[in-house]
PDB file of C-alpha atoms and ligand atoms in Angstrom:
ATOM      1  CA  UNK A1207     -67.223 -59.174  81.615  1.00 49.00           C
ATOM      2  CA  UNK A1208     -65.054 -61.079  79.119  1.00 54.00           C
ATOM      3  CA  UNK A1209     -64.080 -59.299  75.969  1.00 60.00           C
ATOM      4  CA  UNK A1210     -64.083 -61.359  72.781  1.00 64.00           C
ATOM      5  CA  UNK A1211     -61.539 -60.689  70.080  1.00 65.00           C
ATOM      6  CA  UNK A1212     -63.158 -59.878  66.754  1.00 68.00           C
ATOM      7  CA  UNK A1213     -62.292 -62.499  64.144  1.00 69.00           C
ATOM      8  CA  UNK A1214     -60.378 -61.037  61.213  1.00 70.00           C
ATOM      9  CA  UNK A1215     -61.709 -62.420  57.953  1.00 74.00           C
ATOM     10  CA  UNK A1216     -59.530 -61.669  54.961  1.00 72.00           C
ATOM     11  CA  UNK A1217     -61.510 -60.466  51.945  1.00 78.00           C
ATOM     12  CA  UNK A1218     -61.298 -62.782  48.931  1.00 84.00           C
ATOM     13  CA  UNK A1219     -58.244 -62.087  46.776  1.00 86.00           C
ATOM     14  CA  UNK A1220     -58.920 -60.709  43.292  1.00 89.00           C
ATOM     15  CA  UNK A1221     -57.717 -63.609  41.165  1.00 92.00           C
ATOM     16  CA  UNK A1222     -58.789 -62.184  37.806  1.00 93.00           C
ATOM     17  CA  UNK A1223     -55.303 -60.890  36.782  1.00 94.00           C
ATOM     18  CA  UNK A1224     -53.755 -64.311  37.583  1.00 95.00           C
ATOM     19  CA  UNK A1225     -56.591 -66.043  35.755  1.00 96.00           C
ATOM     20  CA  UNK A1226     -56.148 -63.931  32.624  1.00 96.00           C
ATOM     21  CA  UNK A1227     -52.356 -64.436  32.605  1.00 95.00           C
ATOM     22  CA  UNK A1228     -52.717 -68.169  33.206  1.00 96.00           C
ATOM     23  CA  UNK A1229     -55.290 -68.532  30.435  1.00 97.00           C
ATOM     24  CA  UNK A1230     -53.051 -66.702  27.934  1.00 96.00           C
ATOM     25  CA  UNK A1231     -50.067 -68.876  28.878  1.00 96.00           C
ATOM     26  CA  UNK A1232     -52.076 -72.110  28.903  1.00 97.00           C
ATOM     27  CA  UNK A1233     -53.541 -71.555  25.445  1.00 97.00           C
ATOM     28  CA  UNK A1234     -50.021 -71.468  23.960  1.00 95.00           C
ATOM     29  CA  UNK A1235     -49.132 -74.962  25.146  1.00 96.00           C
ATOM     30  CA  UNK A1236     -51.811 -76.606  27.345  1.00 97.00           C
ATOM     31  CA  UNK A1237     -50.064 -79.938  27.877  1.00 97.00           C
ATOM     32  CA  UNK A1238     -46.837 -78.376  29.164  1.00 96.00           C
ATOM     33  CA  UNK A1239     -48.385 -75.730  31.415  1.00 96.00           C
ATOM     34  CA  UNK A1240     -50.900 -77.741  33.465  1.00 97.00           C
ATOM     35  CA  UNK A1241     -51.585 -81.407  34.203  1.00 97.00           C
ATOM     36  CA  UNK A1242     -55.348 -80.858  33.839  1.00 98.00           C
ATOM     37  CA  UNK A1243     -57.959 -78.835  31.969  1.00 98.00           C
ATOM     38  CA  UNK A1244     -57.499 -75.143  32.809  1.00 98.00           C
ATOM     39  CA  UNK A1245     -60.910 -74.621  34.424  1.00 97.00           C
ATOM     40  CA  UNK A1246     -60.032 -77.085  37.200  1.00 97.00           C
ATOM     41  CA  UNK A1247     -57.107 -74.907  38.262  1.00 97.00           C
ATOM     42  CA  UNK A1248     -59.039 -71.644  37.798  1.00 96.00           C
ATOM     43  CA  UNK A1249     -61.703 -73.008  40.136  1.00 94.00           C
ATOM     44  CA  UNK A1250     -59.062 -73.352  42.900  1.00 94.00           C
ATOM     45  CA  UNK A1251     -57.117 -70.178  42.181  1.00 96.00           C
ATOM     46  CA  UNK A1252     -58.372 -68.477  45.352  1.00 94.00           C
ATOM     47  CA  UNK A1253     -56.399 -70.956  47.474  1.00 94.00           C
ATOM     48  CA  UNK A1254     -53.307 -71.054  45.240  1.00 95.00           C
ATOM     49  CA  UNK A1255     -50.286 -68.782  45.252  1.00 93.00           C
ATOM     50  CA  UNK A1256     -49.471 -68.061  41.649  1.00 94.00           C
ATOM     51  CA  UNK A1257     -45.915 -67.200  40.537  1.00 93.00           C
ATOM     52  CA  UNK A1258     -45.270 -66.673  36.859  1.00 93.00           C
ATOM     53  CA  UNK A1259     -41.892 -67.630  35.452  1.00 89.00           C
ATOM     54  CA  UNK A1260     -40.284 -64.933  33.407  1.00 85.00           C
ATOM     55  CA  UNK A1261     -37.727 -65.830  30.779  1.00 81.00           C
ATOM     56  CA  UNK A1262     -35.979 -62.913  29.099  1.00 80.00           C
ATOM     57  CA  UNK A1263     -39.020 -60.689  29.411  1.00 83.00           C
ATOM     58  CA  UNK A1264     -41.738 -63.138  28.421  1.00 87.00           C
ATOM     59  CA  UNK A1265     -43.883 -65.335  30.650  1.00 89.00           C
ATOM     60  CA  UNK A1266     -42.991 -68.943  29.940  1.00 91.00           C
ATOM     61  CA  UNK A1267     -44.294 -70.850  32.914  1.00 92.00           C
ATOM     62  CA  UNK A1268     -46.127 -70.927  36.214  1.00 94.00           C
ATOM     63  CA  UNK A1269     -45.628 -72.245  39.724  1.00 93.00           C
ATOM     64  CA  UNK A1270     -48.861 -72.787  41.642  1.00 95.00           C
ATOM     65  CA  UNK A1271     -48.614 -73.493  45.329  1.00 94.00           C
ATOM     66  CA  UNK A1272     -51.176 -74.352  47.950  1.00 93.00           C
ATOM     67  CA  UNK A1273     -49.106 -73.668  51.074  1.00 89.00           C
ATOM     68  CA  UNK A1274     -48.216 -76.865  52.940  1.00 89.00           C
ATOM     69  CA  UNK A1275     -50.153 -79.027  50.487  1.00 91.00           C
ATOM     70  CA  UNK A1276     -49.332 -78.936  46.839  1.00 91.00           C
ATOM     71  CA  UNK A1277     -47.112 -77.564  44.143  1.00 91.00           C
ATOM     72  CA  UNK A1278     -47.760 -77.520  40.405  1.00 93.00           C
ATOM     73  CA  UNK A1279     -44.939 -76.532  38.098  1.00 92.00           C
ATOM     74  CA  UNK A1280     -45.321 -76.156  34.342  1.00 91.00           C
ATOM     75  CA  UNK A1281     -43.321 -74.272  31.775  1.00 90.00           C
ATOM     76  CA  UNK A1282     -42.941 -74.058  28.034  1.00 89.00           C
ATOM     77  CA  UNK A1283     -39.143 -74.113  28.222  1.00 84.00           C
ATOM     78  CA  UNK A1284     -37.226 -77.358  28.409  1.00 77.00           C
ATOM     79  CA  UNK A1285     -34.268 -75.927  30.294  1.00 74.00           C
ATOM     80  CA  UNK A1286     -33.616 -78.356  33.185  1.00 64.00           C
ATOM     81  CA  UNK A1287     -31.914 -75.561  35.132  1.00 65.00           C
ATOM     82  CA  UNK A1288     -35.345 -74.010  35.617  1.00 63.00           C
ATOM     83  CA  UNK A1289     -36.291 -76.962  37.812  1.00 61.00           C
ATOM     84  CA  UNK A1290     -33.386 -76.190  40.139  1.00 62.00           C
ATOM     85  CA  UNK A1291     -35.367 -73.156  41.289  1.00 70.00           C
ATOM     86  CA  UNK A1292     -38.299 -75.298  42.439  1.00 78.00           C
ATOM     87  CA  UNK A1293     -38.419 -75.167  46.237  1.00 81.00           C
ATOM     88  CA  UNK A1294     -40.247 -78.074  47.812  1.00 84.00           C
ATOM     89  CA  UNK A1295     -40.641 -76.620  51.324  1.00 81.00           C
ATOM     90  CA  UNK A1296     -41.894 -80.004  52.543  1.00 86.00           C
ATOM     91  CA  UNK A1297     -45.017 -80.021  50.351  1.00 91.00           C
ATOM     92  CA  UNK A1298     -46.508 -83.518  50.340  1.00 94.00           C
ATOM     93  CA  UNK A1299     -47.773 -83.465  46.733  1.00 96.00           C
ATOM     94  CA  UNK A1300     -46.146 -82.207  43.545  1.00 95.00           C
ATOM     95  CA  UNK A1301     -47.453 -82.179  39.967  1.00 96.00           C
ATOM     96  CA  UNK A1302     -44.544 -81.759  37.600  1.00 95.00           C
ATOM     97  CA  UNK A1303     -43.791 -82.256  33.914  1.00 94.00           C
ATOM     98  CA  UNK A1304     -41.546 -85.139  32.935  1.00 93.00           C
ATOM     99  CA  UNK A1305     -38.773 -82.781  31.776  1.00 91.00           C
ATOM    100  CA  UNK A1306     -38.297 -81.524  35.329  1.00 90.00           C
ATOM    101  CA  UNK A1307     -39.061 -84.548  37.472  1.00 91.00           C
ATOM    102  CA  UNK A1308     -35.561 -86.061  37.834  1.00 89.00           C
ATOM    103  CA  UNK A1309     -34.100 -83.798  40.570  1.00 87.00           C
ATOM    104  CA  UNK A1310     -37.327 -83.917  42.616  1.00 89.00           C
ATOM    105  CA  UNK A1311     -38.189 -87.605  42.352  1.00 90.00           C
ATOM    106  CA  UNK A1312     -35.759 -88.877  45.042  1.00 91.00           C
ATOM    107  CA  UNK A1313     -37.644 -86.905  47.702  1.00 91.00           C
ATOM    108  CA  UNK A1314     -40.905 -88.748  47.085  1.00 94.00           C
ATOM    109  CA  UNK A1315     -41.933 -92.329  47.747  1.00 95.00           C
ATOM    110  CA  UNK A1316     -44.992 -92.562  45.469  1.00 97.00           C
ATOM    111  CA  UNK A1317     -44.791 -91.606  41.797  1.00 97.00           C
ATOM    112  CA  UNK A1318     -47.534 -91.879  39.200  1.00 97.00           C
ATOM    113  CA  UNK A1319     -47.219 -90.888  35.532  1.00 98.00           C
ATOM    114  CA  UNK A1320     -50.034 -89.438  33.393  1.00 98.00           C
ATOM    115  CA  UNK A1321     -50.059 -88.782  29.663  1.00 98.00           C
ATOM    116  CA  UNK A1322     -51.589 -85.581  28.370  1.00 98.00           C
ATOM    117  CA  UNK A1323     -52.721 -85.374  24.751  1.00 98.00           C
ATOM    118  CA  UNK A1324     -54.224 -82.698  22.552  1.00 97.00           C
ATOM    119  CA  UNK A1325     -56.566 -82.628  19.558  1.00 96.00           C
ATOM    120  CA  UNK A1326     -56.511 -79.413  17.612  1.00 92.00           C
ATOM    121  CA  UNK A1327     -59.292 -80.221  15.200  1.00 81.00           C
ATOM    122  CA  UNK A1328     -57.126 -79.564  12.169  1.00 77.00           C
ATOM    123  CA  UNK A1329     -58.259 -82.943  10.951  1.00 74.00           C
ATOM    124  CA  UNK A1330     -61.669 -83.924  12.213  1.00 71.00           C
ATOM    125  CA  UNK A1331     -61.851 -87.676  12.710  1.00 68.00           C
ATOM    126  CA  UNK A1332     -63.844 -89.933  10.461  1.00 77.00           C
ATOM    127  CA  UNK A1333     -66.831 -91.118  12.436  1.00 84.00           C
ATOM    128  CA  UNK A1334     -66.381 -94.852  12.615  1.00 85.00           C
ATOM    129  CA  UNK A1335     -69.492 -96.960  13.005  1.00 93.00           C
ATOM    130  CA  UNK A1336     -69.719-100.464  14.391  1.00 97.00           C
ATOM    131  CA  UNK A1337     -72.645-102.529  13.026  1.00 97.00           C
ATOM    132  CA  UNK A1338     -75.239-103.255  15.711  1.00 98.00           C
ATOM    133  CA  UNK A1339     -74.333-100.228  17.824  1.00 98.00           C
ATOM    134  CA  UNK A1340     -75.514 -96.642  17.814  1.00 98.00           C
ATOM    135  CA  UNK A1341     -74.727 -93.430  19.695  1.00 98.00           C
ATOM    136  CA  UNK A1342     -77.171 -91.260  21.587  1.00 98.00           C
ATOM    137  CA  UNK A1343     -77.041 -88.562  24.262  1.00 98.00           C
ATOM    138  CA  UNK A1344     -77.603 -89.400  27.932  1.00 98.00           C
ATOM    139  CA  UNK A1345     -81.086 -88.420  29.138  1.00 98.00           C
ATOM    140  CA  UNK A1346     -80.214 -86.125  32.053  1.00 98.00           C
ATOM    141  CA  UNK A1347     -83.649 -86.362  33.622  1.00 98.00           C
ATOM    142  CA  UNK A1348     -83.732 -90.140  34.085  1.00 98.00           C
ATOM    143  CA  UNK A1349     -80.335 -91.692  33.346  1.00 98.00           C
ATOM    144  CA  UNK A1350     -77.863 -90.211  35.852  1.00 98.00           C
ATOM    145  CA  UNK A1351     -78.105 -93.295  38.152  1.00 98.00           C
ATOM    146  CA  UNK A1352     -77.345 -95.445  35.102  1.00 98.00           C
ATOM    147  CA  UNK A1353     -74.255 -93.303  34.387  1.00 98.00           C
ATOM    148  CA  UNK A1354     -72.998 -94.122  37.903  1.00 98.00           C
ATOM    149  CA  UNK A1355     -73.791 -97.827  37.414  1.00 98.00           C
ATOM    150  CA  UNK A1356     -71.916 -98.047  34.110  1.00 98.00           C
ATOM    151  CA  UNK A1357     -68.890 -96.209  35.569  1.00 98.00           C
ATOM    152  CA  UNK A1358     -68.867 -98.680  38.458  1.00 98.00           C
ATOM    153  CA  UNK A1359     -68.960-101.636  36.051  1.00 98.00           C
ATOM    154  CA  UNK A1360     -65.993-100.360  34.008  1.00 98.00           C
ATOM    155  CA  UNK A1361     -63.317 -99.842  36.701  1.00 97.00           C
ATOM    156  CA  UNK A1362     -61.786-101.885  39.512  1.00 95.00           C
ATOM    157  CA  UNK A1363     -61.245 -98.727  41.585  1.00 94.00           C
ATOM    158  CA  UNK A1364     -64.139 -96.915  43.313  1.00 97.00           C
ATOM    159  CA  UNK A1365     -66.108 -94.598  41.003  1.00 98.00           C
ATOM    160  CA  UNK A1366     -68.405 -91.609  41.643  1.00 98.00           C
ATOM    161  CA  UNK A1367     -71.975 -92.320  42.726  1.00 98.00           C
ATOM    162  CA  UNK A1368     -75.206 -90.712  41.481  1.00 98.00           C
ATOM    163  CA  UNK A1369     -74.887 -87.662  43.764  1.00 98.00           C
ATOM    164  CA  UNK A1370     -71.444 -86.773  42.434  1.00 98.00           C
ATOM    165  CA  UNK A1371     -72.478 -87.447  38.841  1.00 98.00           C
ATOM    166  CA  UNK A1372     -75.465 -85.129  39.356  1.00 98.00           C
ATOM    167  CA  UNK A1373     -73.098 -82.440  40.650  1.00 98.00           C
ATOM    168  CA  UNK A1374     -71.164 -82.531  37.344  1.00 98.00           C
ATOM    169  CA  UNK A1375     -74.332 -81.400  35.565  1.00 98.00           C
ATOM    170  CA  UNK A1376     -74.415 -78.195  37.662  1.00 98.00           C
ATOM    171  CA  UNK A1377     -70.941 -76.973  36.698  1.00 97.00           C
ATOM    172  CA  UNK A1378     -70.443 -74.204  34.122  1.00 96.00           C
ATOM    173  CA  UNK A1379     -68.458 -76.626  31.926  1.00 98.00           C
ATOM    174  CA  UNK A1380     -71.373 -79.076  31.732  1.00 98.00           C
ATOM    175  CA  UNK A1381     -72.164 -79.868  28.103  1.00 98.00           C
ATOM    176  CA  UNK A1382     -75.180 -82.183  27.600  1.00 98.00           C
ATOM    177  CA  UNK A1383     -74.223 -82.759  23.951  1.00 97.00           C
ATOM    178  CA  UNK A1384     -71.011 -84.401  25.146  1.00 98.00           C
ATOM    179  CA  UNK A1385     -72.503 -87.056  27.427  1.00 98.00           C
ATOM    180  CA  UNK A1386     -72.854 -89.996  25.072  1.00 98.00           C
ATOM    181  CA  UNK A1387     -73.910 -93.618  25.268  1.00 98.00           C
ATOM    182  CA  UNK A1388     -73.021 -96.336  22.822  1.00 98.00           C
ATOM    183  CA  UNK A1389     -76.188 -98.434  22.665  1.00 98.00           C
ATOM    184  CA  UNK A1390     -76.333-102.119  21.789  1.00 98.00           C
ATOM    185  CA  UNK A1391     -79.209-102.019  19.277  1.00 97.00           C
ATOM    186  CA  UNK A1392     -80.297-105.610  19.863  1.00 97.00           C
ATOM    187  CA  UNK A1393     -80.263-105.522  23.654  1.00 96.00           C
ATOM    188  CA  UNK A1394     -81.387-101.863  23.637  1.00 96.00           C
ATOM    189  CA  UNK A1395     -78.989-100.967  26.451  1.00 97.00           C
ATOM    190  CA  UNK A1396     -75.861 -98.838  26.920  1.00 98.00           C
ATOM    191  CA  UNK A1397     -72.528-100.639  26.700  1.00 98.00           C
ATOM    192  CA  UNK A1398     -70.160 -97.651  26.636  1.00 98.00           C
ATOM    193  CA  UNK A1399     -70.146 -94.106  27.964  1.00 98.00           C
ATOM    194  CA  UNK A1400     -68.190 -90.954  27.178  1.00 98.00           C
ATOM    195  CA  UNK A1401     -68.336 -87.656  29.075  1.00 98.00           C
ATOM    196  CA  UNK A1402     -66.606 -84.431  28.027  1.00 98.00           C
ATOM    197  CA  UNK A1403     -66.712 -80.884  29.341  1.00 98.00           C
ATOM    198  CA  UNK A1404     -66.513 -77.549  27.540  1.00 98.00           C
ATOM    199  CA  UNK A1405     -64.805 -74.409  28.837  1.00 97.00           C
ATOM    200  CA  UNK A1406     -65.972 -71.786  26.361  1.00 95.00           C
ATOM    201  CA  UNK A1407     -63.921 -68.984  27.922  1.00 95.00           C
ATOM    202  CA  UNK A1408     -60.714 -70.874  27.206  1.00 97.00           C
ATOM    203  CA  UNK A1409     -61.911 -72.561  24.032  1.00 97.00           C
ATOM    204  CA  UNK A1410     -61.067 -75.936  25.555  1.00 98.00           C
ATOM    205  CA  UNK A1411     -62.981 -79.190  25.697  1.00 98.00           C
ATOM    206  CA  UNK A1412     -61.708 -82.053  27.843  1.00 98.00           C
ATOM    207  CA  UNK A1413     -62.558 -85.716  27.690  1.00 98.00           C
ATOM    208  CA  UNK A1414     -63.239 -86.643  31.296  1.00 98.00           C
ATOM    209  CA  UNK A1415     -64.592 -90.193  31.166  1.00 98.00           C
ATOM    210  CA  UNK A1416     -64.273 -92.746  28.357  1.00 98.00           C
ATOM    211  CA  UNK A1417     -65.163 -96.373  29.070  1.00 98.00           C
ATOM    212  CA  UNK A1418     -66.602 -99.491  27.513  1.00 98.00           C
ATOM    213  CA  UNK A1419     -68.134-102.376  29.494  1.00 98.00           C
ATOM    214  CA  UNK A1420     -65.504-105.160  29.782  1.00 98.00           C
ATOM    215  CA  UNK A1421     -67.470-107.660  27.651  1.00 98.00           C
ATOM    216  CA  UNK A1422     -67.657-105.187  24.745  1.00 98.00           C
ATOM    217  CA  UNK A1423     -64.033-104.048  24.555  1.00 98.00           C
ATOM    218  CA  UNK A1424     -61.877-104.519  21.478  1.00 97.00           C
ATOM    219  CA  UNK A1425     -64.836-104.155  19.074  1.00 97.00           C
ATOM    220  CA  UNK A1426     -64.077-100.573  18.059  1.00 97.00           C
ATOM    221  CA  UNK A1427     -66.686 -99.009  20.366  1.00 98.00           C
ATOM    222  CA  UNK A1428     -64.104 -96.866  22.209  1.00 98.00           C
ATOM    223  CA  UNK A1429     -62.956 -95.492  18.866  1.00 96.00           C
ATOM    224  CA  UNK A1430     -66.541 -94.849  17.747  1.00 97.00           C
ATOM    225  CA  UNK A1431     -67.255 -92.977  20.983  1.00 97.00           C
ATOM    226  CA  UNK A1432     -64.102 -90.828  21.052  1.00 97.00           C
ATOM    227  CA  UNK A1433     -64.433 -89.926  17.369  1.00 95.00           C
ATOM    228  CA  UNK A1434     -68.020 -88.814  17.890  1.00 96.00           C
ATOM    229  CA  UNK A1435     -67.071 -86.752  20.956  1.00 97.00           C
ATOM    230  CA  UNK A1436     -64.196 -85.042  19.144  1.00 95.00           C
ATOM    231  CA  UNK A1437     -66.375 -84.409  16.114  1.00 94.00           C
ATOM    232  CA  UNK A1438     -69.041 -82.712  18.244  1.00 94.00           C
ATOM    233  CA  UNK A1439     -66.576 -80.736  20.361  1.00 95.00           C
ATOM    234  CA  UNK A1440     -64.075 -79.505  17.825  1.00 90.00           C
ATOM    235  CA  UNK A1441     -66.697 -77.495  15.988  1.00 87.00           C
ATOM    236  CA  UNK A1442     -67.170 -75.359  19.088  1.00 90.00           C
ATOM    237  CA  UNK A1443     -63.729 -75.143  20.759  1.00 95.00           C
ATOM    238  CA  UNK A1444     -60.142 -74.449  19.712  1.00 95.00           C
ATOM    239  CA  UNK A1445     -58.739 -77.663  21.144  1.00 97.00           C
ATOM    240  CA  UNK A1446     -59.629 -80.794  23.121  1.00 97.00           C
ATOM    241  CA  UNK A1447     -57.457 -82.322  25.838  1.00 98.00           C
ATOM    242  CA  UNK A1448     -57.342 -85.694  27.520  1.00 98.00           C
ATOM    243  CA  UNK A1449     -55.230 -87.185  30.306  1.00 98.00           C
ATOM    244  CA  UNK A1450     -54.868 -90.694  31.666  1.00 98.00           C
ATOM    245  CA  UNK A1451     -52.660 -93.008  33.653  1.00 97.00           C
ATOM    246  CA  UNK A1452     -49.632 -94.276  31.736  1.00 97.00           C
ATOM    247  CA  UNK A1453     -49.788 -97.607  33.600  1.00 96.00           C
ATOM    248  CA  UNK A1454     -53.253 -98.543  32.390  1.00 95.00           C
ATOM    249  CA  UNK A1455     -53.375-102.077  30.954  1.00 95.00           C
ATOM    250  CA  UNK A1456     -56.089-100.923  28.490  1.00 95.00           C
ATOM    251  CA  UNK A1457     -53.534 -98.534  26.934  1.00 96.00           C
ATOM    252  CA  UNK A1458     -56.057 -95.728  26.374  1.00 97.00           C
ATOM    253  CA  UNK A1459     -53.366 -93.432  24.905  1.00 97.00           C
ATOM    254  CA  UNK A1460     -53.353 -95.771  21.904  1.00 97.00           C
ATOM    255  CA  UNK A1461     -57.094 -95.255  21.457  1.00 97.00           C
ATOM    256  CA  UNK A1462     -56.789 -91.459  21.728  1.00 97.00           C
ATOM    257  CA  UNK A1463     -53.889 -91.285  19.264  1.00 96.00           C
ATOM    258  CA  UNK A1464     -55.847 -93.427  16.867  1.00 93.00           C
ATOM    259  CA  UNK A1465     -58.568 -90.736  17.040  1.00 94.00           C
ATOM    260  CA  UNK A1466     -56.166 -87.885  16.198  1.00 93.00           C
ATOM    261  CA  UNK A1467     -54.808 -86.826  19.604  1.00 96.00           C
ATOM    262  CA  UNK A1468     -51.116 -85.998  19.644  1.00 96.00           C
ATOM    263  CA  UNK A1469     -48.325 -85.052  22.049  1.00 97.00           C
ATOM    264  CA  UNK A1470     -45.526 -86.497  24.143  1.00 96.00           C
ATOM    265  CA  UNK A1471     -46.184 -84.730  27.426  1.00 97.00           C
ATOM    266  CA  UNK A1472     -46.065 -86.796  30.595  1.00 98.00           C
ATOM    267  CA  UNK A1473     -46.887 -85.399  34.029  1.00 98.00           C
ATOM    268  CA  UNK A1474     -45.925 -86.928  37.349  1.00 97.00           C
ATOM    269  CA  UNK A1475     -47.775 -86.829  40.633  1.00 97.00           C
ATOM    270  CA  UNK A1476     -45.206 -87.199  43.387  1.00 97.00           C
ATOM    271  CA  UNK A1477     -46.357 -88.039  46.893  1.00 96.00           C
ATOM    272  CA  UNK A1478     -44.238 -88.485  50.038  1.00 93.00           C
TER     273      UNK A1478
HETATM  274  C1  COA B 329     -59.736 -97.860  26.933  1.00 58.13           C
HETATM  275  C2  COA B 329     -61.061 -98.401  26.406  1.00 58.13           C
HETATM  276  C3  COA B 329     -62.104 -97.299  26.461  1.00 58.13           C
HETATM  277  C4  COA B 329     -60.875 -98.870  24.966  1.00 58.13           C
HETATM  278  O1  COA B 329     -62.148 -99.230  24.450  1.00 58.13           O
HETATM  279  P1  COA B 329     -62.301-100.314  23.266  1.00 58.13           P
HETATM  280  O2  COA B 329     -63.713-100.288  22.813  1.00 58.13           O
HETATM  281  O3  COA B 329     -61.756-101.611  23.705  1.00 58.13           O
HETATM  282  O4  COA B 329     -61.344 -99.677  22.165  1.00 58.13           O
HETATM  283  P2  COA B 329     -61.316-100.038  20.611  1.00 58.13           P
HETATM  284  O5  COA B 329     -61.881-101.406  20.410  1.00 58.13           O
HETATM  285  O6  COA B 329     -61.949 -98.936  19.866  1.00 58.13           O
HETATM  286  O7  COA B 329     -59.760-100.068  20.338  1.00 58.13           O
HETATM  287  C5  COA B 329     -59.019 -98.910  20.124  1.00 58.13           C
HETATM  288  C6  COA B 329     -57.561 -99.256  19.926  1.00 58.13           C
HETATM  289  O8  COA B 329     -56.989 -99.628  21.189  1.00 58.13           O
HETATM  290  C7  COA B 329     -56.459-100.936  21.116  1.00 58.13           C
HETATM  291  N1  COA B 329     -56.741-101.578  22.372  1.00 58.13           N
HETATM  292  C8  COA B 329     -57.955-101.832  22.913  1.00 58.13           C
HETATM  293  N2  COA B 329     -57.792-102.448  24.106  1.00 58.13           N
HETATM  294  C9  COA B 329     -56.469-102.564  24.298  1.00 58.13           C
HETATM  295  C10 COA B 329     -55.681-103.127  25.335  1.00 58.13           C
HETATM  296  N3  COA B 329     -56.242-103.704  26.408  1.00 58.13           N
HETATM  297  N4  COA B 329     -54.329-103.107  25.205  1.00 58.13           N
HETATM  298  C11 COA B 329     -53.767-102.542  24.123  1.00 58.13           C
HETATM  299  N5  COA B 329     -54.456-101.973  23.109  1.00 58.13           N
HETATM  300  C12 COA B 329     -55.798-102.001  23.199  1.00 58.13           C
HETATM  301  C13 COA B 329     -57.177-101.608  19.974  1.00 58.13           C
HETATM  302  O9  COA B 329     -56.396-102.651  19.422  1.00 58.13           O
HETATM  303  C14 COA B 329     -57.366-100.468  19.021  1.00 58.13           C
HETATM  304  O10 COA B 329     -56.168-100.213  18.306  1.00 58.13           O
HETATM  305  P3  COA B 329     -56.019-100.626  16.749  1.00 58.13           P
HETATM  306  O11 COA B 329     -57.237-100.091  16.058  1.00 58.13           O
HETATM  307  O12 COA B 329     -54.763 -99.950  16.349  1.00 58.13           O
HETATM  308  O13 COA B 329     -55.971-102.101  16.760  1.00 58.13           O
HETATM  309  C15 COA B 329     -61.542 -99.640  27.241  1.00 58.13           C
HETATM  310  O14 COA B 329     -60.489-100.569  27.311  1.00 58.13           O
HETATM  311  C16 COA B 329     -61.995 -99.293  28.648  1.00 58.13           C
HETATM  312  O15 COA B 329     -63.157 -98.951  28.870  1.00 58.13           O
HETATM  313  N6  COA B 329     -61.079 -99.397  29.636  1.00 58.13           N
HETATM  314  C17 COA B 329     -61.425 -99.088  31.045  1.00 58.13           C
HETATM  315  C18 COA B 329     -61.655 -97.633  31.262  1.00 58.13           C
HETATM  316  C19 COA B 329     -60.437 -96.796  30.920  1.00 58.13           C
HETATM  317  O16 COA B 329     -59.315 -97.134  31.278  1.00 58.13           O
HETATM  318  N7  COA B 329     -60.687 -95.661  30.228  1.00 58.13           N
HETATM  319  C20 COA B 329     -59.662 -94.743  29.795  1.00 58.13           C
HETATM  320  C21 COA B 329     -59.387 -93.728  30.810  1.00 58.13           C
HETATM  321  S1  COA B 329     -58.159 -92.551  30.263  1.00 58.13           S
END
């Protein structure tokens, strides 16, 4: 009779101490610590090795590593020597702040830069209006396919379909008050869409999707949408973040700055 070896299943690691330490660090300087909204990293913490960087007795940064896959390195200090301690170990993908990218960049063929901006709500934006257009919330019961259609119409690259869009509404950060259409009053149809998420535990909101149909760009609708989102969000969170590709011909960082977002932080995704 053959004897089978019992499979050893490791119990899930308790990530709550790492999560608490990461949240405390992140809140001090979100755009320098992570390339994305905190909840996205917290969600993956189980598969990440988390090493906090200690500088003269205080935690100033974090190195997150998914063995053999990915490394994220963020720190509040600007000391380039800190980057010398980053060990690549052949990882194919690295997320790293601009201040530390130089010594690592030669090892990677593909490099993409992302801006990361912050709105602290100290000055709530004026809510611009554009005559002929109005804002209303997305109807979650009937309009999720339309969300996917509008996303598709706004980008050259592939965009999420209805199933994925529906999944976003099941996440704890889902905030139905921050899914907004800009409606063309005459045609009675949406011409722009903004989607933000709210992480109440962290006190962070993040703008996830902001887009205007190509034929309606340059009219001020992007500004109207972002100002309304920030206005709604900043009353309930401590800060709002947004990230986007630096090499975007639409120059969305200009739009976000115009609406009160600030910062100079650039993150790089390096791929071999
Ligand atoms: C980015 C986007 C939302 C801007 O929407 P919009 O309705 O055209 O923006 P607005 O008309 O409110 O313009 C906002 C500011 O950006 C400027 N702007 C708009 N399009 C621009 C472009 N292509 N290049 C440079 N600046 C631009 C405007 O001049 C304006 O600045 P100003 O008031 O100082 O003159 C729109 O171009 C878009 O949907 N792009 C595709 C999706 C996308 O890239 N989203 C951002 C992801 S991070």
